[in-house]
PDB file of C-alpha atoms in Angstrom:
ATOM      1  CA  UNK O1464     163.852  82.553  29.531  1.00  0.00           C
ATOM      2  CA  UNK O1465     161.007  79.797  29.775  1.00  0.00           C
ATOM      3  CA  UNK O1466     161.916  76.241  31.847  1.00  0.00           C
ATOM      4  CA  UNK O1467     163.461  74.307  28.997  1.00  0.00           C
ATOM      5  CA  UNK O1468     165.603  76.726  27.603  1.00  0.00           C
ATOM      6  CA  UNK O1469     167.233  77.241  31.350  1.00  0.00           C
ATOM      7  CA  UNK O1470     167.316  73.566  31.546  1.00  0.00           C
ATOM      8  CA  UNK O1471     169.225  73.442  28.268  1.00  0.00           C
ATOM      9  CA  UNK O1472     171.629  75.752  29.794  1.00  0.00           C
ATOM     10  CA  UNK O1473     171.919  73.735  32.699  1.00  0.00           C
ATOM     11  CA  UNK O1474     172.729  70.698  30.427  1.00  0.00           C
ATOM     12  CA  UNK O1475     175.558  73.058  29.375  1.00  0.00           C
ATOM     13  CA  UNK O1476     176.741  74.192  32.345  1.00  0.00           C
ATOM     14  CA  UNK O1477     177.050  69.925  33.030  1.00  0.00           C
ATOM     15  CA  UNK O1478     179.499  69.453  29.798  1.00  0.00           C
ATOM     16  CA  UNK O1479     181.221  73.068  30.824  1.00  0.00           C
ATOM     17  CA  UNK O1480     181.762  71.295  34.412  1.00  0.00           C
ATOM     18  CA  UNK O1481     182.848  67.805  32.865  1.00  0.00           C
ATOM     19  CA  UNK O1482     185.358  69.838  30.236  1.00  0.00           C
ATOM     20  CA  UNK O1483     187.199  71.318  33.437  1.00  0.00           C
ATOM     21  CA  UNK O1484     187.091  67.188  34.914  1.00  0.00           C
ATOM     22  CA  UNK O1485     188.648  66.243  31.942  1.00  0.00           C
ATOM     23  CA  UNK O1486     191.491  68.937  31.477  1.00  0.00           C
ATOM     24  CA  UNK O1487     192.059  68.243  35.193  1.00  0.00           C
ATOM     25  CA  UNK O1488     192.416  64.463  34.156  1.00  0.00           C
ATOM     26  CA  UNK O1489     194.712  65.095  30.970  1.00  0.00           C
ATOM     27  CA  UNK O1490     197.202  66.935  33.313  1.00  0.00           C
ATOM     28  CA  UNK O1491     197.548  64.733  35.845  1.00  0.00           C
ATOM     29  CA  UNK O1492     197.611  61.683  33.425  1.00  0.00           C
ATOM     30  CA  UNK O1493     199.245  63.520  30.391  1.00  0.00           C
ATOM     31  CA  UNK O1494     202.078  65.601  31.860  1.00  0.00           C
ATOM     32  CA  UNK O1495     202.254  63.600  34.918  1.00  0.00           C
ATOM     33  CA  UNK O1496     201.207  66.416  37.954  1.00  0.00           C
ATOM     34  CA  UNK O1497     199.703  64.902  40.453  1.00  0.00           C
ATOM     35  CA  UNK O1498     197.385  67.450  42.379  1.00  0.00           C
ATOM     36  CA  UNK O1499     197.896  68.432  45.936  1.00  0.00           C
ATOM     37  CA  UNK O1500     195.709  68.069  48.762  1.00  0.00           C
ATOM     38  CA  UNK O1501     194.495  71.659  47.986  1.00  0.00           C
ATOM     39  CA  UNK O1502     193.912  70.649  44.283  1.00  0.00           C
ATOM     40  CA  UNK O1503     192.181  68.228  45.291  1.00  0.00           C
ATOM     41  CA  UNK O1504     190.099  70.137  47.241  1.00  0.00           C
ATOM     42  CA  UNK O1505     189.123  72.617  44.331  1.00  0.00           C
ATOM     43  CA  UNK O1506     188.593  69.704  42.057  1.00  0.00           C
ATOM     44  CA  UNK O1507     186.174  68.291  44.537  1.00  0.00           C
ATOM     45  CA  UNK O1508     184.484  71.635  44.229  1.00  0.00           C
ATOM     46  CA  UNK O1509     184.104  71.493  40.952  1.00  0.00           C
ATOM     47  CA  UNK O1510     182.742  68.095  41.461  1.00  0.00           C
ATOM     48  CA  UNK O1511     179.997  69.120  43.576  1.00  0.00           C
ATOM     49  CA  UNK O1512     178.877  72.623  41.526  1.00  0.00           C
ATOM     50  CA  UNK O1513     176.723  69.905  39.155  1.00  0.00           C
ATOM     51  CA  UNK O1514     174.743  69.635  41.837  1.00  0.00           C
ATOM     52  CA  UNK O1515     172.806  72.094  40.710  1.00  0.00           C
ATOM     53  CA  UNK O1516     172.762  71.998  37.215  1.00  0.00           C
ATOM     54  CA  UNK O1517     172.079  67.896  38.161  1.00  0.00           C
ATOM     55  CA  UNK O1518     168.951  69.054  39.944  1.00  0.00           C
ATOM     56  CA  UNK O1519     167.821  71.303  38.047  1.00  0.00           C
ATOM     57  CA  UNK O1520     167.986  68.895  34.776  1.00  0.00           C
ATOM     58  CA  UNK O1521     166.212  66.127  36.764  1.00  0.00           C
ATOM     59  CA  UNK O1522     163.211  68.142  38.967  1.00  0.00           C
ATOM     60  CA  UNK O1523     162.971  71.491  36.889  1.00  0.00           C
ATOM     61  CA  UNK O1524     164.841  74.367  37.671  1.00  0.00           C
ATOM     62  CA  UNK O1525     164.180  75.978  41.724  1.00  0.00           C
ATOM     63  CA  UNK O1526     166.250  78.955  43.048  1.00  0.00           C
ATOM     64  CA  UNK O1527     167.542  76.323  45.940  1.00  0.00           C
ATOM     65  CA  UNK O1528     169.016  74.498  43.273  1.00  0.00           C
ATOM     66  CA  UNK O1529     171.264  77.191  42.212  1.00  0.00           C
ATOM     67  CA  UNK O1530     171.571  78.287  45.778  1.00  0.00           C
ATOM     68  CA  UNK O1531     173.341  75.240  46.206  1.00  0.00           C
ATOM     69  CA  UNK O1532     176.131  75.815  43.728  1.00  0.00           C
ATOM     70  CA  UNK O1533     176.532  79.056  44.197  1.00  0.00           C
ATOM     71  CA  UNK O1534     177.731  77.622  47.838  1.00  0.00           C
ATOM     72  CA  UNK O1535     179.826  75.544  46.213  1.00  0.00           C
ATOM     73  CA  UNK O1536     181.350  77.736  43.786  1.00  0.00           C
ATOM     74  CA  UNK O1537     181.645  80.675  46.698  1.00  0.00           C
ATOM     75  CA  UNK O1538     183.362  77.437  48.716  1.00  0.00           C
ATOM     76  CA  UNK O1539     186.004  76.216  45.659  1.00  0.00           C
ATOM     77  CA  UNK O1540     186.978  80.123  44.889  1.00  0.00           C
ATOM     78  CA  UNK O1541     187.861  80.189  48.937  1.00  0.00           C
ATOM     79  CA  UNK O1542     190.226  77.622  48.315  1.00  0.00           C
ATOM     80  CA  UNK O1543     191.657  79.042  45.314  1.00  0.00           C
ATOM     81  CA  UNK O1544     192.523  82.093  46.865  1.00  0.00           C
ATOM     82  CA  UNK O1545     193.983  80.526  49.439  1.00  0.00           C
ATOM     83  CA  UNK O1546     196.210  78.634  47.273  1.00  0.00           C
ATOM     84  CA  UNK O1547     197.404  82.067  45.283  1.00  0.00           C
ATOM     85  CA  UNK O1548     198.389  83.793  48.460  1.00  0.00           C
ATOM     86  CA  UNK O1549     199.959  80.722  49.361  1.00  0.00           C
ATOM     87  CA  UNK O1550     202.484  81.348  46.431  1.00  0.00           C
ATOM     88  CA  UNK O1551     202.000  85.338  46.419  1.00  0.00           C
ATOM     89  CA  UNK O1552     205.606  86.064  47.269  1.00  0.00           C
ATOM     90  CA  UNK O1553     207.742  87.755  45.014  1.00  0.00           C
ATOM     91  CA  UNK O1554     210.303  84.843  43.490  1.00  0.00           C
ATOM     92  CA  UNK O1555     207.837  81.996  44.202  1.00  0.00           C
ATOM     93  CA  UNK O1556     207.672  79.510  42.039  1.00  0.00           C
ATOM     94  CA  UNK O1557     203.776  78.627  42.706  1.00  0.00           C
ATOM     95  CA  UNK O1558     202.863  74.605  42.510  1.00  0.00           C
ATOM     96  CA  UNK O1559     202.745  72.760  39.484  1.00  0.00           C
ATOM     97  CA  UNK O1560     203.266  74.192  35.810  1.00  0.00           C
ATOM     98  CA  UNK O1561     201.714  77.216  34.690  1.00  0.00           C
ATOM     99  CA  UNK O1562     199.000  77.130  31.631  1.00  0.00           C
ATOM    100  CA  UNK O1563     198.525  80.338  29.446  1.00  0.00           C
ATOM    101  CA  UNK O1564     200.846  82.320  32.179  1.00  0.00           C
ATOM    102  CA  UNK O1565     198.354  81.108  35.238  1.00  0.00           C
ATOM    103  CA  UNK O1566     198.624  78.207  37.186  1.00  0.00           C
ATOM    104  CA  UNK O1567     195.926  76.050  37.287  1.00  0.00           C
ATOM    105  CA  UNK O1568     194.554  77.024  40.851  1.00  0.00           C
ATOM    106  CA  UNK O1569     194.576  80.629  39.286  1.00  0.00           C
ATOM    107  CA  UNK O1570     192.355  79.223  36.679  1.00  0.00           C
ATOM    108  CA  UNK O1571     190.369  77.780  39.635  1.00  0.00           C
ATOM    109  CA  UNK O1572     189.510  80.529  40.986  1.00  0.00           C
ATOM    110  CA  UNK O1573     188.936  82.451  37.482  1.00  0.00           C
ATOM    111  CA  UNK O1574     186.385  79.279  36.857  1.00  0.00           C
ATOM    112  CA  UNK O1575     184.864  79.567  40.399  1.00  0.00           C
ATOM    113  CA  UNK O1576     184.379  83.626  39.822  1.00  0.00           C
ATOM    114  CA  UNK O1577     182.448  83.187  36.336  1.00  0.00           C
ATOM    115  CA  UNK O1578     180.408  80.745  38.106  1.00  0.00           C
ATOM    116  CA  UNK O1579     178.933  82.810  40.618  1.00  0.00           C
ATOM    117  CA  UNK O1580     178.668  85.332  37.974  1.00  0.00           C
ATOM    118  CA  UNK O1581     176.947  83.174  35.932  1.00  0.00           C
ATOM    119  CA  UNK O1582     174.504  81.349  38.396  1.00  0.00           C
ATOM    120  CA  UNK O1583     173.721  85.401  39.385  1.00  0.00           C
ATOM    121  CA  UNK O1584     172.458  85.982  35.890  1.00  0.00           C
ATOM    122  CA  UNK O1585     170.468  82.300  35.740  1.00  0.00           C
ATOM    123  CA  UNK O1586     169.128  83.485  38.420  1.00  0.00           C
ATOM    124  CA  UNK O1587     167.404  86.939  36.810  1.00  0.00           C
ATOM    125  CA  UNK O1588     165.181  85.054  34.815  1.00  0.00           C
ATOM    126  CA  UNK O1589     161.930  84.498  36.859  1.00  0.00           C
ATOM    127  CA  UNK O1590     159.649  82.499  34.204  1.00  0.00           C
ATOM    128  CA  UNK O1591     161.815  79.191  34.576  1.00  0.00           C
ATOM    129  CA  UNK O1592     160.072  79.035  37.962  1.00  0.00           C
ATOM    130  CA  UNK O1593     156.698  79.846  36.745  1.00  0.00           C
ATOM    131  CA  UNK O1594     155.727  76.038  37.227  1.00  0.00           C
ATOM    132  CA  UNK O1595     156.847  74.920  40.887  1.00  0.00           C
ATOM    133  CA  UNK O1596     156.467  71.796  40.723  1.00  0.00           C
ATOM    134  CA  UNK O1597     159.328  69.454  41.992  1.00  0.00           C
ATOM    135  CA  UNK O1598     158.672  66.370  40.206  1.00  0.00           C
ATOM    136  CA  UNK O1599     161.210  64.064  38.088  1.00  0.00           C
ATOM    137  CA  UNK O1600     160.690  65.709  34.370  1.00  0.00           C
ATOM    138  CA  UNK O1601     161.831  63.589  31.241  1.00  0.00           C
ATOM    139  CA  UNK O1602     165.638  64.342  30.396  1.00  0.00           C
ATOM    140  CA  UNK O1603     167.096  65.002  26.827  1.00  0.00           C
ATOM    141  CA  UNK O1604     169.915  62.876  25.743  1.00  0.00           C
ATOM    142  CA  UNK O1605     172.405  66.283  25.966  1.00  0.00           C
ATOM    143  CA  UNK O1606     171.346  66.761  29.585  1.00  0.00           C
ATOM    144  CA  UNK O1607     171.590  63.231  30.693  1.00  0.00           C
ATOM    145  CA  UNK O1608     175.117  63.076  28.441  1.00  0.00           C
ATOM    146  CA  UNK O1609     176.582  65.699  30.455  1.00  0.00           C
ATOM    147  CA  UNK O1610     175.264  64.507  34.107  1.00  0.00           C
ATOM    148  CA  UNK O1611     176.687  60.937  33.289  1.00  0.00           C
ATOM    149  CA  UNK O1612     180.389  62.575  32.052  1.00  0.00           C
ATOM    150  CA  UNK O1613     180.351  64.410  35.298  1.00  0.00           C
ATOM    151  CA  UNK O1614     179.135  61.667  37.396  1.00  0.00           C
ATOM    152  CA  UNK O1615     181.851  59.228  35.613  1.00  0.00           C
ATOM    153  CA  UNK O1616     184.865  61.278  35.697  1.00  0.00           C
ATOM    154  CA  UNK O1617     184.045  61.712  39.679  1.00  0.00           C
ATOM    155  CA  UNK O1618     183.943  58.260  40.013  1.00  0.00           C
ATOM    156  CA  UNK O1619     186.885  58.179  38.245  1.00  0.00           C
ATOM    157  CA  UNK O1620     188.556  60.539  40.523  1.00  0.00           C
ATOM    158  CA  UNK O1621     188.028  58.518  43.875  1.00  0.00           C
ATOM    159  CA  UNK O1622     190.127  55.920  42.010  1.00  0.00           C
ATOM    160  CA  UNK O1623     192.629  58.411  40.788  1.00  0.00           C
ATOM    161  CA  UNK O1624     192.726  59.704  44.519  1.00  0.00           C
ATOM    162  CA  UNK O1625     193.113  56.277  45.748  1.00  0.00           C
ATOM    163  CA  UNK O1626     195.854  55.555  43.672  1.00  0.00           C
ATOM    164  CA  UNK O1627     197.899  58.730  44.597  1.00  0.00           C
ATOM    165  CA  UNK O1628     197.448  58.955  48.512  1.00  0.00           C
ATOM    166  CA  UNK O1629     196.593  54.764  49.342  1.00  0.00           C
ATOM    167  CA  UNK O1630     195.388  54.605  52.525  1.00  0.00           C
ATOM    168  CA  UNK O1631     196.984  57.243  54.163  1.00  0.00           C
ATOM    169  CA  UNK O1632     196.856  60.742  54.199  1.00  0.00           C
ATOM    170  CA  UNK O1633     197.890  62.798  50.660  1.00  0.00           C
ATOM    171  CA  UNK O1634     201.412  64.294  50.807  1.00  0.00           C
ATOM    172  CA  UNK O1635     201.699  68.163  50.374  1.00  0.00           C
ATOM    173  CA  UNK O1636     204.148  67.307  47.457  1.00  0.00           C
ATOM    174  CA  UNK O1637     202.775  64.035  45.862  1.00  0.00           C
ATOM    175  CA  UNK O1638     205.275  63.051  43.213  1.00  0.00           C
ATOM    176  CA  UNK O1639     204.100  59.386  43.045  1.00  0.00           C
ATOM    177  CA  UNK O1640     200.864  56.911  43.098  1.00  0.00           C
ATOM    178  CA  UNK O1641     201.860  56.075  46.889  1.00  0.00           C
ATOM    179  CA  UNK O1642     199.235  52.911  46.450  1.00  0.00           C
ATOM    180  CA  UNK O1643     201.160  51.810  43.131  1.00  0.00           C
ATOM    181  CA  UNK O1644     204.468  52.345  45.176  1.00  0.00           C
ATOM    182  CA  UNK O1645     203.329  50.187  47.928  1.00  0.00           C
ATOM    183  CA  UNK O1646     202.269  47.157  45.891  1.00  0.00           C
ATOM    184  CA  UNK O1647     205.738  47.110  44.045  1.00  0.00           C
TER     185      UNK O1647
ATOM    186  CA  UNK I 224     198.784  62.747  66.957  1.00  0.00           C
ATOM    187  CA  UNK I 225     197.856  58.978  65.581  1.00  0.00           C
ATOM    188  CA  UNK I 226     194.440  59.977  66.105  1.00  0.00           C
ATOM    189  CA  UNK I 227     194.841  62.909  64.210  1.00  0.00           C
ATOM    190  CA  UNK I 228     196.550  61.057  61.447  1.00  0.00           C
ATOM    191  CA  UNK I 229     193.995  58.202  61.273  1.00  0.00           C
ATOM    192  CA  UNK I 230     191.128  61.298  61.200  1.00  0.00           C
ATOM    193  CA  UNK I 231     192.743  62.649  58.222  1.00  0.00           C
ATOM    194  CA  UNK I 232     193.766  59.525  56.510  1.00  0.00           C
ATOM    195  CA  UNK I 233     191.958  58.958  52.663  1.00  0.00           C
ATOM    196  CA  UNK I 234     189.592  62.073  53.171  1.00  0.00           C
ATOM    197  CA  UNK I 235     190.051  63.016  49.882  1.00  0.00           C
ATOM    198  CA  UNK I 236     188.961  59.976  48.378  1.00  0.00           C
ATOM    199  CA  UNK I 237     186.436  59.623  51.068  1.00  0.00           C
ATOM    200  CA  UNK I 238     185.221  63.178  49.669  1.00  0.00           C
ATOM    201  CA  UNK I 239     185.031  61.954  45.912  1.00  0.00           C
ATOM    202  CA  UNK I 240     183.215  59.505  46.646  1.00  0.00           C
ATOM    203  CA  UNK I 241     180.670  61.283  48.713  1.00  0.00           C
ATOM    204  CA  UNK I 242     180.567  63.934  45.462  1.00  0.00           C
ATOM    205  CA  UNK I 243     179.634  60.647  43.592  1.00  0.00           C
ATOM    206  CA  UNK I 244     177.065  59.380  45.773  1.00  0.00           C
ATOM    207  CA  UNK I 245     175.350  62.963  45.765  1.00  0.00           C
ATOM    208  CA  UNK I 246     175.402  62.926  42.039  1.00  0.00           C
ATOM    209  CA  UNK I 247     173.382  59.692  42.139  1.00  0.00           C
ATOM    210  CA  UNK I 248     171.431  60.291  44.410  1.00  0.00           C
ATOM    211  CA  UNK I 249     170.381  63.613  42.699  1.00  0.00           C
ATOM    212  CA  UNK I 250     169.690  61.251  39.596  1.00  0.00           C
ATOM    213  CA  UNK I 251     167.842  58.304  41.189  1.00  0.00           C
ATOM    214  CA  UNK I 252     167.043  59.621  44.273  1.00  0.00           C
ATOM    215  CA  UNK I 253     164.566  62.043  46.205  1.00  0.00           C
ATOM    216  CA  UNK I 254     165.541  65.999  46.254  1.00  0.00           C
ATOM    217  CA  UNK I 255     164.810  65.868  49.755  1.00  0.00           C
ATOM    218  CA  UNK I 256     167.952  63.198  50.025  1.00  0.00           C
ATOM    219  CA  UNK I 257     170.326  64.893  47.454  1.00  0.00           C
ATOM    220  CA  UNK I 258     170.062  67.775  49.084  1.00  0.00           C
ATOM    221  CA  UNK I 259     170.911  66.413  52.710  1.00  0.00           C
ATOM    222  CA  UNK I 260     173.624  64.767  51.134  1.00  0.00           C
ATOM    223  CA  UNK I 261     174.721  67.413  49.441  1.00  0.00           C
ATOM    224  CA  UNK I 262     174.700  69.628  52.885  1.00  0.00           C
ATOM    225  CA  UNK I 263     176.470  67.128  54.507  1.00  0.00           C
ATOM    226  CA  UNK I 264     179.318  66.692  52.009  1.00  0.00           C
ATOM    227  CA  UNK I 265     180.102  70.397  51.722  1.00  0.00           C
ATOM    228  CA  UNK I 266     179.922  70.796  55.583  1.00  0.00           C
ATOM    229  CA  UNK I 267     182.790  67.898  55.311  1.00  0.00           C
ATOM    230  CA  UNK I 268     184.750  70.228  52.507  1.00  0.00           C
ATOM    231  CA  UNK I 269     184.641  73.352  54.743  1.00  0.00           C
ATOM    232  CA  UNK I 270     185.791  70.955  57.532  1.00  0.00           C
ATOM    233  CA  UNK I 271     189.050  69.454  55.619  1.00  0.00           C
ATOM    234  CA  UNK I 272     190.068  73.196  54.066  1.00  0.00           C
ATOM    235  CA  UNK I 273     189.688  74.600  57.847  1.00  0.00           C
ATOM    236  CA  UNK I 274     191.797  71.241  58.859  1.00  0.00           C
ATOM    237  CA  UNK I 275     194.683  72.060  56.383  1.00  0.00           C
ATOM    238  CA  UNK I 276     194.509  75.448  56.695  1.00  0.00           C
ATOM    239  CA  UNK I 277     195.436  75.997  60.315  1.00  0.00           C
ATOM    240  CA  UNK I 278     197.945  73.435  59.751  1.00  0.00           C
ATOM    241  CA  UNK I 279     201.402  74.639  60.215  1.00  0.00           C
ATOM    242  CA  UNK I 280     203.246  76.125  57.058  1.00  0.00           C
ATOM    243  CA  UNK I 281     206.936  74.692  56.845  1.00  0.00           C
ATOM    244  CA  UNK I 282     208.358  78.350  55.129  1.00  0.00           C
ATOM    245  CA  UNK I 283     212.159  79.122  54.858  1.00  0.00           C
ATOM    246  CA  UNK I 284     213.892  82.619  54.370  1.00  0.00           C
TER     247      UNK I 284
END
């Protein structure tokens, strides 16, 4: 795999991360579930795994760059996990609705899992390195598409977040935009 | 305890927006940078899971 076709995939791997963003978004703003602090958390996670792909696109693909999301991802299916054996008992209902039989921090941690497994096999392919230089390298309009949906719908999420917890610390249970609730 | 509460108050949209400042800074910016920034806003992830996590679990049975 030569450098552009691993950036190319990295450009992917940006709209793949943005898709997840958005389905995130449509369920919170579509079927009204707002996400827990935990949620949250894995959202954030899946956030920050463009940091590599972002990198990558931008200065050429280095192994440190998927080094750093494979962190990440390691970090985000961590706090799945947590989150299933949270709701492991027998007769719980888990948090939230369930989507294709899983709930969504099962999906987490099913995203998280292919991640790693997928950053592993990026990783086999030595000739994207062959040039080491770390400079700023022109960006195609798919790559730079994808790094500005995921940068948006981030931004977009520290409003969201705003909106839901206000000022104070996010309830364990959120069932209302506390910051909307307060300005009534 | 309103020290702990004023620790813990907005992290999570004091997290998003560090995510958001990495992202541009990994656009704009130096590697060097993004990649501090990036350190630093994971380190700040692992902190808030570790914070909820050994919080106490209100369970009934």
């Amino acid at each position: 795999m030569n450098r552009s076709l691993a950036v190319a995939f990295n450009a992917l791997g940006l709209c793949a991360i943005a898709l997840v963003l958005a389905a995130a978004f449509a369920a919170q703003l579509l079927l009204g579930e707002l996400p827990c602090p935990l949620c949250l958390l894995q959202r954030i996670q899946f956030a920050l795994l463009a940091i590599g792909p972002v990198l990558n696109v931008r200065f050429g693909p280095r192994p440190s760059h998927y080094a750093a999301s494979l962190l990440v991802a390691a970090a985000g299916a961590a706090f799945a996990m947590r989150q299933i054996v949270l709701h492991i008992m027998p007769g719980d209902p888990g948090f939230g609705s369930a989507l294709f039989g899983y709930h969504y921090y099962t999906w987490a941690f099913i995203g998280f899992a292919a991640a790693i497994v997928l950053i592993a096999v990026m990783l086999l392919f030595d000739r994207q390195f062959e040039d080491d230089s770390v400079h700023p390298v022109a960006v195609g309009a798919f790559a730079r598409t994808g790094a500005w949906l995921v940068i948006g719908l981030t931004a977009l999420n520290v409003i969201s977040t705003l909106l839901e917890c206000g000022f104070a610390a996010c309830p364990d249970d959120p069932v209302a935009y506390e910051l909307l609730r307060r300005l009534r | 305890m309103a020290c702990l509460e004023s620790r813990t108050t907005m992290e999570f949209t004091a997290l998003f927006l560090a995510v958001t400042i990495v992202m541009l800074a990994a656009w704009w910016g130096s590697r060097t940078l993004a990649l501090a920034l990036f350190a630093v806003t994971l380190v700040a992830c692992v902190a808030t899971y570790l914070h909820h996590a050994s919080a106490v679990l209100k369970l009934s049975f």
